[in-house]
Amino acid sequence: MVKLVEKGPLKLSAKLLETSGFSLKDFEIAIGKLAIEEEWEPLGPTPFPSIASLRDWDHILLKRYKPLYMPFCDLCCLCTFGKCDLSRDKRGACGLNMAGQQSRIVLIACCIGAATHTAHARDLVEKLIERYGRDHPINIGGEYIYVEAPITRLVCGIKPKTLGDLEDVLDYCEKQIAQLLSATHTGQEGDNIDFESKVFHAGMIDHVALEIADIAQISALNFPKADPEAPLIDLGIGNIDISKPVIMCVGHNVIPTTGIIDYILDNNLDGKIEVVGLCCTAWDTSRYSPKIGKIVGPISWQLRFIRTGIPDVIIVDEQCVRTNLIEEARKINAILIATSDKNCQGLPDLTKEDANDVVNKLLNGGIPGALIFDREKVGEVAVKTAMALAPKRFNLKIFPIKEKEWIVSQAKKCKQCRECERACPNNLQIAFAMKFASNGDFSKLSNLYDYCVGCGRCESACPEDLPIITLMNKASEETIREEKFKCRTGRGAIRDTEIRKVGRDIVLGTIPGVIAFVGCANYANGGREVVEMVEEFLKRRYIVVASGCSAMTIGMYKNSEGKTLYEEYPGDFDAGCLVNVGSCISNSHISGAAIKIANIFAKRNLRANYKEIADYILNRIGAVGVAWGAMSQKAASIASGFWRLGVPVIVGPHGSKYRRMLLGRKENKEDWMVYDARTGEKVYVGPVPEHLFYAAETKEEAMVMIAKLCMRANDTPQGRAIKLTHYVNLYRKFYGVLPEDLPMFVRVEADIPITMKDEIVSFLKEKGWEEKVIPDPTLLKEKVVKKIG
Amino acid sequence: MAESWQKAEVPGPIKALLLNNPKVVAEYLKKANHSVVIIGDKILEIEKEGYKILDLIKKLSNKINAEIVTSSPKIIEEMREKNINARIMPSIEFIDRLKDPNWNGFDGKGQYDLAIFIGFPYYYCWLMLSNLKHFAYNHLKTLSLEPYYQPHATYSLQNNPLIEAWFKFLNNVIIELK
Ligand code: SF4
Ligand code: SF4
Ligand code: SF4
């Protein structure tokens, strides 16, 4: 039924306001948006929540999962009162202490992340509306998807139908980010837990923006629509035909690259030119055109790929792009075209000039590159420039200098000062490798290739200006040529039908968990660790989901039959399957899937009903995020959106540099009490899930923790037994013994995995284990059916 | 003045006391009443190069009666072979407990007064130490035995990336513990 709400004075019953528990002020925001609204579900208590509307829920979470701060340094230097020494118990001139300052830093990071995604979404929605109109329908999966925007429904309480509707949601996100950022000003928020609550809010807003961005581009650009059989595409430098002109696209916003693809198709140039991408633009290019768009690799391949000399033209859009690509392009005589107002790279704006004139200017070397905002013009200029330039650059490709003797001559210049190592985040033994290389042994240098994250800090620090990355490349030439893989492009959302099929098993625990490998490629020990983890959990028949650079890393290793995991495992959202949702903004389909389980399987209302759904997910859905190489502020805000929903996130060692963990203390019994929704009684459920945010030191530690964090208070004995099988099994595989904390996770005898029954029963006896009650768990008093006295 | 191994790691006003005499290290070790050694997985890279570093750590912990904690499966395995009961706990979880003045330690004898770090990625170690420096300074001192200067520890060795020299230094510490 469609209800027309008149614009102007809003008629709302006092009862609705009272029961929903939000202020009139909150609701005013929504008036404009509800002009035509379908009555699809009763409106929940928190439509368009303000920065403190969900504070009570955050405080419940933060009481259990307490922040652990690991400051980079003793100081705050954010205002002219400072620098202030906040070490130990000191306070700054504004009164802030170290915990306050560290939580403020996390909030600033998450605001940057949320702002970046929101601005990205805004740009996409505006440009797509320009081309397709405000009334272009949202369609991300045809008849397979009824719940098209679960996060927006949950947070905002509206159901977007057209591109135009998305603009309204972005208005809300922008307002929230401004509010959150203002809280970080000197002399505003000071309490670390309230800062953390705002961090959660930033994360929630981030997920709304992610969803808006991805559903806009899926709908308008006709990306795969929730398709488990999204095409397999080429990944890796070895797949690039270097006899053709090569355009490299890097960043996150696919719009300029669609201009290139369209130009190629309109001018029958398909097959005559290579369009290759890095980072999320690569995923979205391949979602736009699986036939043309190839993937070089994750973001850490950026410098490495440029140094191969292969790209003729480099297109940069926004986010995670190296900020000195002008310099890098010049080193290989390539042309740089910047396309985003957020990232102008100091280039002249030639948007209004004739395309052929721009091409001439670029080819004549008068300018190092150009800034072009117009999608079509980017397409024409990039293609024409690449075609004209490629023949002249042919000798510069793979690799600019052909003889390996060159490595020797360069390595001989090395003074063994180790400045490179003192700059390298992974402390790689570069000087040692140089010593060997100077004697003609390149093995040590090429060994570094697997562990280097391509940051370039070594080169910057080297007093001899040695091109260390190029040397590593050259020493690994054979490896690079063999980088030929297949991966499945981003399928987008999870179908409602898939949710219906697996929802029950996930909630009961008989599918042991949903594990999402997401985020950047800042790995401490190379990408292989991600693949090993993914494979372990696929074999154990977890549902494995992937996105962004992690999803590329997963495709960069082959099994003994020469197949990647994408070729080996199906792309359905089901046990033992590997689902690539797509780029970073597609992470919204992962949180969206958790939300949809609560809605489609458990029939909980979504509409503006955040707390209930988050409580449901925390207690019932065994999902864990793993961001093994998380690097960016966006990764921080994405993680934060998961935390507020009750989904734990594990990061790799470098993730400790986010400087704040959210940890449970399993031995504190009072932290693990929930209400039994049936009786109102407080019941101990054990430490499930034990942490919300946690940096693992090793992949083994992470694997054990992943299995453990999949346990949830609501698991049925059958489900818990399956989850415990994996936890105990992995723990024993790595540590050789039963986990000490095992008794905390066994509630009743039926929880004990049947195959290890005798052993575990005697272990429990030894530890003085007692049977516990399995409640209908909730952390929300208001969800108790029977009134508490 | 001591400099961090990673040059960008500038700690602020409070920097670790630099210990470059094995005898002084031994004295600090002996002064503690309840110590714990926390070992990172990176130590295995050094073992691979032929330095029996885990043997040294075993001797050291024996002499000062310190417990060992790690989350590295390989280290657990090796310690088991050496008949040492090492505690298994992720380092981040352990830091969370070390910082709590009311935690009773693995042995139930109360919170530790000295935590000894060895074998971590440089940044991972400085971050853990930084937490303890700011939030556990009332009850806990930290000693980094890493081959690099760790500015957030209470006491740290100097930058000593030549493994041989570092290994010799640690050996001398053990000799001094007699
Ligand atoms: S914001 Fe506060 S703590 Fe930071 S420099 Fe200014 S006065 Fe000092
Ligand atoms: S580019 Fe590679 S080798 Fe150089 S500092 Fe970065 S990670 Fe280390
Ligand atoms: S910084 Fe340069 S000269 Fe010094 S060791 Fe490294 S490669 Fe050699």
Tab-separated table of N, CA, C and O and ligand atoms in Angstrom, chain A residues 413-421 430-431 434 458 461-464 466 468, ligand 3:
chain	number	residue	atom	x	y	z
A	413	LYS	N	76.658	0.126	-6.206
A	413	LYS	CA	76.669	1.480	-5.623
A	413	LYS	C	76.207	1.482	-4.166
A	413	LYS	O	76.319	2.476	-3.476
A	414	CYS	N	75.615	0.377	-3.744
A	414	CYS	CA	75.052	0.306	-2.389
A	414	CYS	C	76.159	0.400	-1.348
A	414	CYS	O	77.163	-0.295	-1.410
A	415	LYS	N	75.939	1.292	-0.378
A	415	LYS	CA	76.960	1.522	0.667
A	415	LYS	C	76.688	0.689	1.925
A	415	LYS	O	77.338	0.884	2.947
A	416	GLN	N	75.693	-0.145	1.872
A	416	GLN	CA	75.334	-0.977	3.043
A	416	GLN	C	75.005	-0.129	4.278
A	416	GLN	O	75.264	-0.542	5.408
A	417	CYS	N	74.421	1.022	4.054
A	417	CYS	CA	74.116	1.907	5.189
A	417	CYS	C	72.830	1.486	5.911
A	417	CYS	O	72.584	1.881	7.029
A	418	ARG	N	72.005	0.744	5.245
A	418	ARG	CA	70.743	0.199	5.792
A	418	ARG	C	69.683	1.251	6.094
A	418	ARG	O	68.741	0.979	6.838
A	419	GLU	N	69.858	2.403	5.515
A	419	GLU	CA	68.804	3.420	5.663
A	419	GLU	C	67.489	2.894	5.076
A	419	GLU	O	66.404	3.177	5.575
A	420	CYS	N	67.580	2.127	3.999
A	420	CYS	CA	66.390	1.547	3.361
A	420	CYS	C	65.639	0.664	4.363
A	420	CYS	O	64.416	0.751	4.501
A	421	GLU	N	66.395	-0.161	5.078
A	421	GLU	CA	65.752	-1.083	6.019
A	421	GLU	C	65.117	-0.330	7.184
A	421	GLU	O	64.083	-0.728	7.708
A	430	ILE	N	67.095	-5.439	2.715
A	430	ILE	CA	67.430	-4.932	1.386
A	430	ILE	C	68.951	-4.856	1.183
A	430	ILE	O	69.474	-5.263	0.138
A	431	ALA	N	69.637	-4.373	2.201
A	431	ALA	CA	71.087	-4.206	2.061
A	431	ALA	C	71.763	-5.561	1.801
A	431	ALA	O	72.642	-5.684	0.942
A	434	MET	N	71.216	-6.561	-1.655
A	434	MET	CA	72.068	-5.769	-2.555
A	434	MET	C	73.489	-6.352	-2.604
A	434	MET	O	74.122	-6.384	-3.644
A	458	CYS	N	61.835	2.812	1.020
A	458	CYS	CA	63.249	2.464	0.930
A	458	CYS	C	63.960	3.385	-0.051
A	458	CYS	O	65.032	3.901	0.227
A	461	ALA	N	64.542	6.836	1.177
A	461	ALA	CA	65.553	6.958	2.226
A	461	ALA	C	66.971	6.725	1.704
A	461	ALA	O	67.940	7.116	2.347
A	462	CYS	N	67.085	6.104	0.547
A	462	CYS	CA	68.414	5.673	0.077
A	462	CYS	C	69.279	6.878	-0.326
A	462	CYS	O	68.921	7.620	-1.231
A	463	PRO	N	70.422	7.048	0.318
A	463	PRO	CA	71.261	8.204	-0.022
A	463	PRO	C	71.880	8.067	-1.410
A	463	PRO	O	72.326	9.059	-1.987
A	464	GLU	N	71.910	6.864	-1.941
A	464	GLU	CA	72.476	6.654	-3.279
A	464	GLU	C	71.398	6.720	-4.362
A	464	GLU	O	71.676	6.465	-5.535
A	466	LEU	N	69.122	4.694	-5.150
A	466	LEU	CA	68.982	3.445	-5.903
A	466	LEU	C	67.497	3.139	-6.151
A	466	LEU	O	66.680	3.275	-5.248
A	468	ILE	N	65.260	0.903	-5.894
A	468	ILE	CA	65.193	-0.425	-5.263
A	468	ILE	C	64.023	-1.258	-5.806
A	468	ILE	O	64.172	-2.452	-6.081
C	3	SF4	S1	69.799	2.782	1.602
C	3	SF4	FE1	70.616	2.467	-0.422
C	3	SF4	S2	72.841	2.509	-0.140
C	3	SF4	FE2	71.942	2.236	1.882
C	3	SF4	S3	71.887	0.005	2.149
C	3	SF4	FE3	69.914	0.588	1.294
C	3	SF4	S4	70.172	0.322	-0.912
C	3	SF4	FE4	72.222	0.370	0.000
